[in-house]
mmCIF file of C-alpha atoms and ligand atoms in Angstrom:
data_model
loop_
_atom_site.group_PDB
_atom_site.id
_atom_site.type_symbol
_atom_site.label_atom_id
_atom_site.label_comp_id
_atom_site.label_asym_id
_atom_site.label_seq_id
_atom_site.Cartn_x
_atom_site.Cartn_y
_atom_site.Cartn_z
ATOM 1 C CA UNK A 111 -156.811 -102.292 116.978
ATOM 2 C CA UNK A 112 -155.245 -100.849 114.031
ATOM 3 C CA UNK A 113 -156.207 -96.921 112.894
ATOM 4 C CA UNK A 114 -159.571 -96.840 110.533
ATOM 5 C CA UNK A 115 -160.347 -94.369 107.816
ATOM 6 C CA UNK A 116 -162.207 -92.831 110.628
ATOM 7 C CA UNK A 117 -159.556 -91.722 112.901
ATOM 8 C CA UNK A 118 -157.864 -90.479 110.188
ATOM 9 C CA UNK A 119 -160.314 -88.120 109.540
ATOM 10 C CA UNK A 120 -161.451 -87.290 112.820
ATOM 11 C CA UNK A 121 -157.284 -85.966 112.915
ATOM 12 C CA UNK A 122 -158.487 -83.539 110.058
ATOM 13 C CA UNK A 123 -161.578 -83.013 111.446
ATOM 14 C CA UNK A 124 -160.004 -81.667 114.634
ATOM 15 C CA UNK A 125 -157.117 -79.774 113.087
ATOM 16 C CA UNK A 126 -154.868 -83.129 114.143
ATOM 17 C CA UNK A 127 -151.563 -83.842 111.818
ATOM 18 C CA UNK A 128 -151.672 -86.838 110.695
ATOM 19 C CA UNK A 129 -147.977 -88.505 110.451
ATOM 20 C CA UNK A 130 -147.000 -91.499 108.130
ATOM 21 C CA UNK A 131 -143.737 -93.386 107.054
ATOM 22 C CA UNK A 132 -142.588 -95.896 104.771
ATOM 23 C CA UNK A 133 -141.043 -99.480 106.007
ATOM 24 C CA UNK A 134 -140.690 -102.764 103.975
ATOM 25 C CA UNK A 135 -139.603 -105.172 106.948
ATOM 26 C CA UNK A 136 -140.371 -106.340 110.951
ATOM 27 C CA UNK A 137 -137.923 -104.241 112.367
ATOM 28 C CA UNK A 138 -138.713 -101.244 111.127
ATOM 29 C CA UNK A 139 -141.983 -101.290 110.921
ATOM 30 C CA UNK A 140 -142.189 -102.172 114.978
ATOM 31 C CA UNK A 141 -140.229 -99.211 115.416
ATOM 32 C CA UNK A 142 -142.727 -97.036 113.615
ATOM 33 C CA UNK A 143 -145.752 -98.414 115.351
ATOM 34 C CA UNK A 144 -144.251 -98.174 118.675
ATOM 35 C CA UNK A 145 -143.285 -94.483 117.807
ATOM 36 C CA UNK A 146 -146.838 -94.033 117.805
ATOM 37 C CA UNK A 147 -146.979 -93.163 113.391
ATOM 38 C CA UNK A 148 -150.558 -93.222 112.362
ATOM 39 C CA UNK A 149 -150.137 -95.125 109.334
ATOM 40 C CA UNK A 150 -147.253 -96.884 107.710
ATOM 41 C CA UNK A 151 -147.010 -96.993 103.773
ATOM 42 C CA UNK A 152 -145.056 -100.380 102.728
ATOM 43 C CA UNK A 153 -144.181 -98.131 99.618
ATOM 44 C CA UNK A 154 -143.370 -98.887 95.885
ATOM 45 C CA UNK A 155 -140.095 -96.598 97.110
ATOM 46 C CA UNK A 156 -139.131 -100.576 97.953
ATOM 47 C CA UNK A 157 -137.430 -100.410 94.401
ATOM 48 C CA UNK A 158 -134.917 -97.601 94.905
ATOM 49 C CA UNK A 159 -134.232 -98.013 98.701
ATOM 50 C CA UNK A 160 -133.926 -101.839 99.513
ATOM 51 C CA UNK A 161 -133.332 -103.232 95.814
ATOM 52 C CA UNK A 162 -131.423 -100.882 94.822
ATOM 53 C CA UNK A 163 -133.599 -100.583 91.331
ATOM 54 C CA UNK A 164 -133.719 -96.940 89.417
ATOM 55 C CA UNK A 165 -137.485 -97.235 88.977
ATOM 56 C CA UNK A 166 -140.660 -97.901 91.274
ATOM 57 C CA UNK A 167 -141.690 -99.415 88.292
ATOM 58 C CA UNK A 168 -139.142 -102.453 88.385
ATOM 59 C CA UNK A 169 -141.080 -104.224 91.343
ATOM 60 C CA UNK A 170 -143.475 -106.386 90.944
ATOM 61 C CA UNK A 171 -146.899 -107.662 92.909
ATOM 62 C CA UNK A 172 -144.776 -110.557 94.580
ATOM 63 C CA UNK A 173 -142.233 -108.699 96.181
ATOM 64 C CA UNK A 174 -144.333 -106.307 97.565
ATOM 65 C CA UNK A 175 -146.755 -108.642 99.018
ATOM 66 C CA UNK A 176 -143.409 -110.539 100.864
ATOM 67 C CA UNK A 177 -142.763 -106.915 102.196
ATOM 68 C CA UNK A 178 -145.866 -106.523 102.826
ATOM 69 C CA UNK A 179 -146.248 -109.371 105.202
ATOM 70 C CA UNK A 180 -143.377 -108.635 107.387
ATOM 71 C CA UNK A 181 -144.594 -105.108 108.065
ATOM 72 C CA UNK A 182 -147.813 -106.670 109.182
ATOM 73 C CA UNK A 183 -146.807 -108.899 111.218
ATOM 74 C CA UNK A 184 -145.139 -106.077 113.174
ATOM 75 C CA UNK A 185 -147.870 -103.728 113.162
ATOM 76 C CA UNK A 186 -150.443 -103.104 115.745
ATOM 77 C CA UNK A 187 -152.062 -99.688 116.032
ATOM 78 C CA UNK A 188 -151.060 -97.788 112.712
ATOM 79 C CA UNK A 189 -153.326 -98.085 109.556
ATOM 80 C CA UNK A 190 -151.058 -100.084 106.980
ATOM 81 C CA UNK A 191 -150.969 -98.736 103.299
ATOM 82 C CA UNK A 192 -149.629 -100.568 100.568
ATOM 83 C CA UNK A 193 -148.393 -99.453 97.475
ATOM 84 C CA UNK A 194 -150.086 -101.029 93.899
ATOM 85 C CA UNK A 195 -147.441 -101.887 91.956
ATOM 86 C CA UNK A 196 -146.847 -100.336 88.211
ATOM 87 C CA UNK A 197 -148.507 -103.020 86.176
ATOM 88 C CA UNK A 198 -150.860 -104.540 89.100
ATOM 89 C CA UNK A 199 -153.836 -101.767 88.103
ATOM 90 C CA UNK A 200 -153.190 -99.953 85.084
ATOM 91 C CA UNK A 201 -154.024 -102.652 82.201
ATOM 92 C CA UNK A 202 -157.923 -103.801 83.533
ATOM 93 C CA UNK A 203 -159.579 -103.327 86.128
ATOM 94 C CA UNK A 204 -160.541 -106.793 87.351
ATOM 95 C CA UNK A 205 -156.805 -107.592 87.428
ATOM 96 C CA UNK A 206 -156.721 -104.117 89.814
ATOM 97 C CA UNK A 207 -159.139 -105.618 92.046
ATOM 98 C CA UNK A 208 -157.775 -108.786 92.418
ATOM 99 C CA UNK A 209 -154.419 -107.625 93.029
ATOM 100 C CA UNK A 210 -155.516 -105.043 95.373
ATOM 101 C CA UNK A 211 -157.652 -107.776 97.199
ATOM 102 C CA UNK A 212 -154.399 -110.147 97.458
ATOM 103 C CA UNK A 213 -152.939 -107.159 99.738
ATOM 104 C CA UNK A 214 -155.764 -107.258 102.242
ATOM 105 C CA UNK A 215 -156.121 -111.203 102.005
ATOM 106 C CA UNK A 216 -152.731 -112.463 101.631
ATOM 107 C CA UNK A 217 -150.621 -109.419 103.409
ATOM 108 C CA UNK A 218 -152.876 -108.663 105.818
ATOM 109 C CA UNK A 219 -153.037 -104.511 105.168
ATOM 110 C CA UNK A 220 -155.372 -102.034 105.470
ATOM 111 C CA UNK A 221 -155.271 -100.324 102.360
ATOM 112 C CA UNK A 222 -153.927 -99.603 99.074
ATOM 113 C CA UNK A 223 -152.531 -96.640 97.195
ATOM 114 C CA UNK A 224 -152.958 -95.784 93.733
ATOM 115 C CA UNK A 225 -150.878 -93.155 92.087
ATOM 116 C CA UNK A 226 -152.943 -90.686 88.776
ATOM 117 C CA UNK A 227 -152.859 -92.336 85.571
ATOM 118 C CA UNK A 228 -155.251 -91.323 82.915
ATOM 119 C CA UNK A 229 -157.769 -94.247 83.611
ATOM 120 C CA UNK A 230 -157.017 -94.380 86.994
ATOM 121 C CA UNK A 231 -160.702 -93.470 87.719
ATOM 122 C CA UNK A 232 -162.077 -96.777 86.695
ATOM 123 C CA UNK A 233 -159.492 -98.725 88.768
ATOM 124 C CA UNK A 234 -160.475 -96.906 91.666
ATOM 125 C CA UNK A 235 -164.024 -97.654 91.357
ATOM 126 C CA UNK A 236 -163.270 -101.083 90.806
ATOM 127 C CA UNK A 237 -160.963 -101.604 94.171
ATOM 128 C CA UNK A 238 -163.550 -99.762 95.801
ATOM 129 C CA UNK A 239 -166.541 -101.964 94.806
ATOM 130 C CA UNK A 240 -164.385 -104.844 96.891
ATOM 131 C CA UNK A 241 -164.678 -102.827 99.700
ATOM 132 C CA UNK A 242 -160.899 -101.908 100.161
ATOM 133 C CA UNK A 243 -160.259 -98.565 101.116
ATOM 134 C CA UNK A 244 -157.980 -96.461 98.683
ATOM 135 C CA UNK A 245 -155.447 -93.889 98.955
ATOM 136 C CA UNK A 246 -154.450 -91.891 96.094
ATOM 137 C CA UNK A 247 -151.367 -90.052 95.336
ATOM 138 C CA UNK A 248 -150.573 -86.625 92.955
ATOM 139 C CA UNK A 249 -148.164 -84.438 91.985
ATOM 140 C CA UNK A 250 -145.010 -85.787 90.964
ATOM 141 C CA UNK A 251 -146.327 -89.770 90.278
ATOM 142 C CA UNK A 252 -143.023 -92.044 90.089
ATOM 143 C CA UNK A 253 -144.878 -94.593 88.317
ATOM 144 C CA UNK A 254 -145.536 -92.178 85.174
ATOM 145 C CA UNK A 255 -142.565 -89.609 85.351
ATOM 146 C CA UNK A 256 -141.256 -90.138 81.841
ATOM 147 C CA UNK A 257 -145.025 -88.671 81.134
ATOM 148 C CA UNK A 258 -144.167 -85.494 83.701
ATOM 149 C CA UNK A 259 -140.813 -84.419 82.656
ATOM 150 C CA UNK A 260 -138.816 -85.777 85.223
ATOM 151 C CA UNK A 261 -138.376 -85.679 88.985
ATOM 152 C CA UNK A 262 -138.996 -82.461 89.469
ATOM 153 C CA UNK A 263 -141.948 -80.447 90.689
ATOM 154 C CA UNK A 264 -145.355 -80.652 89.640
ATOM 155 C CA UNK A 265 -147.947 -77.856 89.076
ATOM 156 C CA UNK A 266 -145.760 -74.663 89.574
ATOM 157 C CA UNK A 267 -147.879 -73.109 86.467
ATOM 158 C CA UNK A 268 -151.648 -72.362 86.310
ATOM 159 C CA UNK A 269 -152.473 -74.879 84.126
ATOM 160 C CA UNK A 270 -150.193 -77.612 85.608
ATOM 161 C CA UNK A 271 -151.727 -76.313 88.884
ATOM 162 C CA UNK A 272 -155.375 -76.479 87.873
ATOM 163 C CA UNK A 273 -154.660 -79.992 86.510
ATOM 164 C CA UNK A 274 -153.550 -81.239 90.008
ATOM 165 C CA UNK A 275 -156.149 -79.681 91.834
ATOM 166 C CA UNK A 276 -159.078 -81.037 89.332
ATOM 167 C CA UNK A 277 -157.280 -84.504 89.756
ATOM 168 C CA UNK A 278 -157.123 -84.473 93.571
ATOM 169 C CA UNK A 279 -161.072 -83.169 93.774
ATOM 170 C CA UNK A 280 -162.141 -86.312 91.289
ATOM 171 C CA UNK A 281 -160.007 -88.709 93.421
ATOM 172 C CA UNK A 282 -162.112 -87.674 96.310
ATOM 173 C CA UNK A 283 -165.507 -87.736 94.847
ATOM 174 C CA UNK A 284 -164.719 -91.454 93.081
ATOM 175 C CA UNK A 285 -163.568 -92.375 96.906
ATOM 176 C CA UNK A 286 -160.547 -91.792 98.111
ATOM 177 C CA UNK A 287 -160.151 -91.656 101.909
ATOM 178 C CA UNK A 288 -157.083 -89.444 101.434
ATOM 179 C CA UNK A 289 -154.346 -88.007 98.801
ATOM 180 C CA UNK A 290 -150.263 -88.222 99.056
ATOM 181 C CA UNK A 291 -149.724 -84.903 97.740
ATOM 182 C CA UNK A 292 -146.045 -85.102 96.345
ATOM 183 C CA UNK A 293 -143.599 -82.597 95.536
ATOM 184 C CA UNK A 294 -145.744 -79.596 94.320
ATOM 185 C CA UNK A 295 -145.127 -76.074 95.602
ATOM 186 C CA UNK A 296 -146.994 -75.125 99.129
ATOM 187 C CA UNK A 297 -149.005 -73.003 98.169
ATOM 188 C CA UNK A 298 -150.661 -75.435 96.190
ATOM 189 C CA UNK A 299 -150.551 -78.061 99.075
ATOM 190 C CA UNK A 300 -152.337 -75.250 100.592
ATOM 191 C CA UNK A 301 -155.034 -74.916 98.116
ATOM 192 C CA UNK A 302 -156.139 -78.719 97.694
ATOM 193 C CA UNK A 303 -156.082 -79.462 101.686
ATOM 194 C CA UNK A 304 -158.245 -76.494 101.699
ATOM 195 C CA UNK A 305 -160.455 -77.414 99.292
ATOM 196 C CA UNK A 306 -160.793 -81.271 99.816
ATOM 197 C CA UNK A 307 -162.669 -83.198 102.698
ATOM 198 C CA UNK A 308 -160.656 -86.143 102.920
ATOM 199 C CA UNK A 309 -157.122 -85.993 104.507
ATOM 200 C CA UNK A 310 -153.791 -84.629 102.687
ATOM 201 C CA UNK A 311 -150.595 -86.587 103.112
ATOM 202 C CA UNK A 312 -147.676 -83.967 102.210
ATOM 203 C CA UNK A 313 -144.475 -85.373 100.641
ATOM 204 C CA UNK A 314 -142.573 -82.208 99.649
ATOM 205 C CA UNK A 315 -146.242 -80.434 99.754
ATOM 206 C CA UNK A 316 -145.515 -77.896 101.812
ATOM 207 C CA UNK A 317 -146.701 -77.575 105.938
ATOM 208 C CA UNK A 318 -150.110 -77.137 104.856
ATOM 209 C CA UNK A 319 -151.412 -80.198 104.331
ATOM 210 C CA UNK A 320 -152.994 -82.346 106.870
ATOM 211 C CA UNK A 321 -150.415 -84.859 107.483
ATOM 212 C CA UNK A 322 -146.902 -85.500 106.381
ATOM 213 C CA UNK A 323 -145.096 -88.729 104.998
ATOM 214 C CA UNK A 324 -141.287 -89.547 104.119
ATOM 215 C CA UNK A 325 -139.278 -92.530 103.217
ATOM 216 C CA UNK A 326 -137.905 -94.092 106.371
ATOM 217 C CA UNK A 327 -134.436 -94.870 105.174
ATOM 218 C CA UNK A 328 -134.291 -91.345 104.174
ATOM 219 C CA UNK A 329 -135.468 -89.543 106.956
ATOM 220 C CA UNK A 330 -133.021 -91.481 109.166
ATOM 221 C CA UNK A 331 -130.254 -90.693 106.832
ATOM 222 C CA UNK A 332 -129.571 -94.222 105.754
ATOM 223 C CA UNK A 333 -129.733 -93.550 102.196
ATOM 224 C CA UNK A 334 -127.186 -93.888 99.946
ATOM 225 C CA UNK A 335 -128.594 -92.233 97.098
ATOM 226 C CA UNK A 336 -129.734 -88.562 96.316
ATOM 227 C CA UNK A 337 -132.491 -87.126 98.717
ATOM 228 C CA UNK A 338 -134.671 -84.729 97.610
ATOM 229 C CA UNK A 339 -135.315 -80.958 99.218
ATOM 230 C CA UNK A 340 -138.167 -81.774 100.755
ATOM 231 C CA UNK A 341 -136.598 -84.862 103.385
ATOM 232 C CA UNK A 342 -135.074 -83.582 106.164
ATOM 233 C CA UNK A 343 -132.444 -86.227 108.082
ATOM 234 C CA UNK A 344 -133.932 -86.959 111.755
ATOM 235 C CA UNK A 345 -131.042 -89.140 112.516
ATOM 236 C CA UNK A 346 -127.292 -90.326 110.746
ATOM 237 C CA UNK A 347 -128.100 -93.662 110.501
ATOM 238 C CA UNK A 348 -125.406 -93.771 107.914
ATOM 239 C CA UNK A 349 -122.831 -92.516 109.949
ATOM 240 C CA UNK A 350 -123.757 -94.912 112.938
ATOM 241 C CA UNK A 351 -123.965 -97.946 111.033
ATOM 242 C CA UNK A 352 -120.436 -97.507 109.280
ATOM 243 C CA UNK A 353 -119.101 -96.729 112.511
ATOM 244 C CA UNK A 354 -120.359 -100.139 113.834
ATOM 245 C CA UNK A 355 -119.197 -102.321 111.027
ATOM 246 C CA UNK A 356 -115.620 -100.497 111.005
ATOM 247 C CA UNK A 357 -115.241 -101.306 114.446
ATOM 248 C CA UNK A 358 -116.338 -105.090 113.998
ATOM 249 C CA UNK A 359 -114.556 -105.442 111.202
ATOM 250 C CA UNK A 360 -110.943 -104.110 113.043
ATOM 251 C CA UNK A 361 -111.705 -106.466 116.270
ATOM 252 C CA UNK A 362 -112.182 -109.431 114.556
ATOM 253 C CA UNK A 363 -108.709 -108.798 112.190
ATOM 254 C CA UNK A 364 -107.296 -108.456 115.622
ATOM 255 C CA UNK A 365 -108.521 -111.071 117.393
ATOM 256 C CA UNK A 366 -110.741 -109.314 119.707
ATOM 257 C CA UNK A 367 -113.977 -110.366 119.127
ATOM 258 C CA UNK A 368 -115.651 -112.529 119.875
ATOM 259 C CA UNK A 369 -114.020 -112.293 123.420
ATOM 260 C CA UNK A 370 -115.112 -114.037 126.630
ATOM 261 C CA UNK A 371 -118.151 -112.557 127.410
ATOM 262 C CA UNK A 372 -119.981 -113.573 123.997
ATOM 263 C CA UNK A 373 -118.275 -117.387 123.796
ATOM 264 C CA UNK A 374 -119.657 -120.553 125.434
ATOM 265 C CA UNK A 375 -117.607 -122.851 127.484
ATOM 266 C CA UNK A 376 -117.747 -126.672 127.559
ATOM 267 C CA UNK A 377 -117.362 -128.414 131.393
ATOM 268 C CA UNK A 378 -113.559 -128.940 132.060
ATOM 269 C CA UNK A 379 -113.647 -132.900 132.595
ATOM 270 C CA UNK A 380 -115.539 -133.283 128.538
ATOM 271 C CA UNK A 381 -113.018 -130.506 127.086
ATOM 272 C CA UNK A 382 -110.147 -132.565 128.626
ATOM 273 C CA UNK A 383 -111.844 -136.053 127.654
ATOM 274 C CA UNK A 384 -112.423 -134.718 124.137
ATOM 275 C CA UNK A 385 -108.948 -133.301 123.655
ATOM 276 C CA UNK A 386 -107.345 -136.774 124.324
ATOM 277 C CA UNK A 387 -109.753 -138.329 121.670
ATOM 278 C CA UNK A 388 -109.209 -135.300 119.184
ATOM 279 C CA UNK A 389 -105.570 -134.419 119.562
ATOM 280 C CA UNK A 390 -104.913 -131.150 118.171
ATOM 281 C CA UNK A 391 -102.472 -132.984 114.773
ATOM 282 C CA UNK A 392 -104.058 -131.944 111.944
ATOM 283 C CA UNK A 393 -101.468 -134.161 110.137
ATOM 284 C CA UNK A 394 -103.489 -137.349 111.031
ATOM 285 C CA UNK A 395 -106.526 -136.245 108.779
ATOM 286 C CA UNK A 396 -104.721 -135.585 105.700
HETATM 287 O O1 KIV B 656 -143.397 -95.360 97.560
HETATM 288 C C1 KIV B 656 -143.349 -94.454 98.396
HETATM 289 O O2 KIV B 656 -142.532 -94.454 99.317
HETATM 290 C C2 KIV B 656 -144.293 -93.352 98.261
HETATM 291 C C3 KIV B 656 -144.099 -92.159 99.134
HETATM 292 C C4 KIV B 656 -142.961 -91.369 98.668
HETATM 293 C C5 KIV B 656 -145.327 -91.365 99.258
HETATM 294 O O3 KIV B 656 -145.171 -93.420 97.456
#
């Protein structure tokens, strides 16, 4: 049985961190699970890290339900989050509940996330009516950072501050089950977990926060890109992987690979019979 909204809280209840990573695909996602993660966000963070896009707002519903799918199909005891799309939820809020509905229907997850908009209120209420539990996310919103300045972060000033904190509380009374809190000073991590009843999901929030969530690829140090401050590298996937393919690549120019050990062999008397029907003259076919 998968993790329910209620284990999650129970880990807050009981002073439990709660841990969380991203994965868009079997593999990864099996790892996670078996690694004993409590919930698994197939993120919007798809854009940057597997297609390569600039913006989480360049993927669209379809891609993320294909993701989607894999990581279920993999997944057996961590809650399963999925990402909303930019442009699934912000233009009505039928089209929000329907799309969030194809993720629990179609993709088999647990969950969705919805990042603050201005009307993001409504959509909530909407998704919630269908009975699909909702995680929202604050602080530095990918989805809207033309609207926040940049990637930088969020709420280092009273007001700014004020403005997360007032967002995070009305995301909880509409009916969130918890908040990604991301990249916003500590302190102020601090604050909201303190104040709120539902879980808080840190990403660059500081240690104060209830549980914590990264991007796989980063925290494994497979990306390619810029990291921010806040990931730290658990592994050099990187490193490993180009290590790999360099050797591969200077066995097979020599001739190395694939050797005897990882080739198949035909019974002597049909190699013999076939080499007297197939001559090796490569003349005769042209
Ligand atoms: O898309 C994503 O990976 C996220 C996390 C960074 C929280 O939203």
């Amino acid at each position: 049985m998968r993790n329910a909204i209620k284990d999650i809280q129970d880990k807050k209840d009981h002073g439990q961190k709660i841990t969380m990573l991203t994965a868009y695909d079997y593999q990864i996602a099996s790892l996670a699970d078996d690694s004993g993660i409590d919930m698994i966000l197939v993120g919007d963070s798809l854009a940057n890290v597997v297609m390569g896009l600039d913006s989480t707002k360049e993927v669209g519903m379809e891609e993320m339900l294909h993701h989607a799918r894999a990581v279920t199909r993999a997944v057996k005891k961590a809650m399963v989050v999925a990402d909303m799309p930019f442009g699934a939820y912000q233009t009505n809020t039928g089209q929000a509940a329907t799309q969030a509905k194809r993720f629990i229907h179609e993709a088999g997850c647990d969950a969705v996330k919805i990042e603050w908009f201005d009307d993001c209120l409504a959509v909530l209420a909407a998704i919630i009516k269908e009975g699909i539990p909702v995680m929202g996310h604050v602080g530095l919103t990918p989805q809207t950072v033309e609207d926040l300045g940049g990637y930088k972060v969020q709420g280092r000033e009273q007001e700014s501050a004020e403005k997360i904190i007032e967002q995070a509380r009305s995301l909880e009374y509409n009916g969130c089950f918890s908040l990604v809190l991301e990249c916003i000073p500590q302190e102020l991590g601090e604050i909201i977990t303190n104040i709120l009843h539902i879980p808080t999901i840190s990403c660059g929030a500081g240690v104060f926060c209830d549980g914590q969530v990264l991007v796989t690829n980063d925290m494994l140090g497979l990306t390619i890109r810029h990291t921010p401050k806040f990931v730290k590298p658990y592994a050099d996937l990187k490193d490993r992987i180009m290590e790999g393919m360099l050797a591969y690549r200077k066995e097979v120019e020599a001739g190395l690979f694939p050797d005897d050990a990882h080739s198949y062999h035909l019974e002597p008397q049909v190699k013999e019979r076939l080499r007297e029907k197939y001559p090796n003259d490569k003349g005769r076919l042209v």
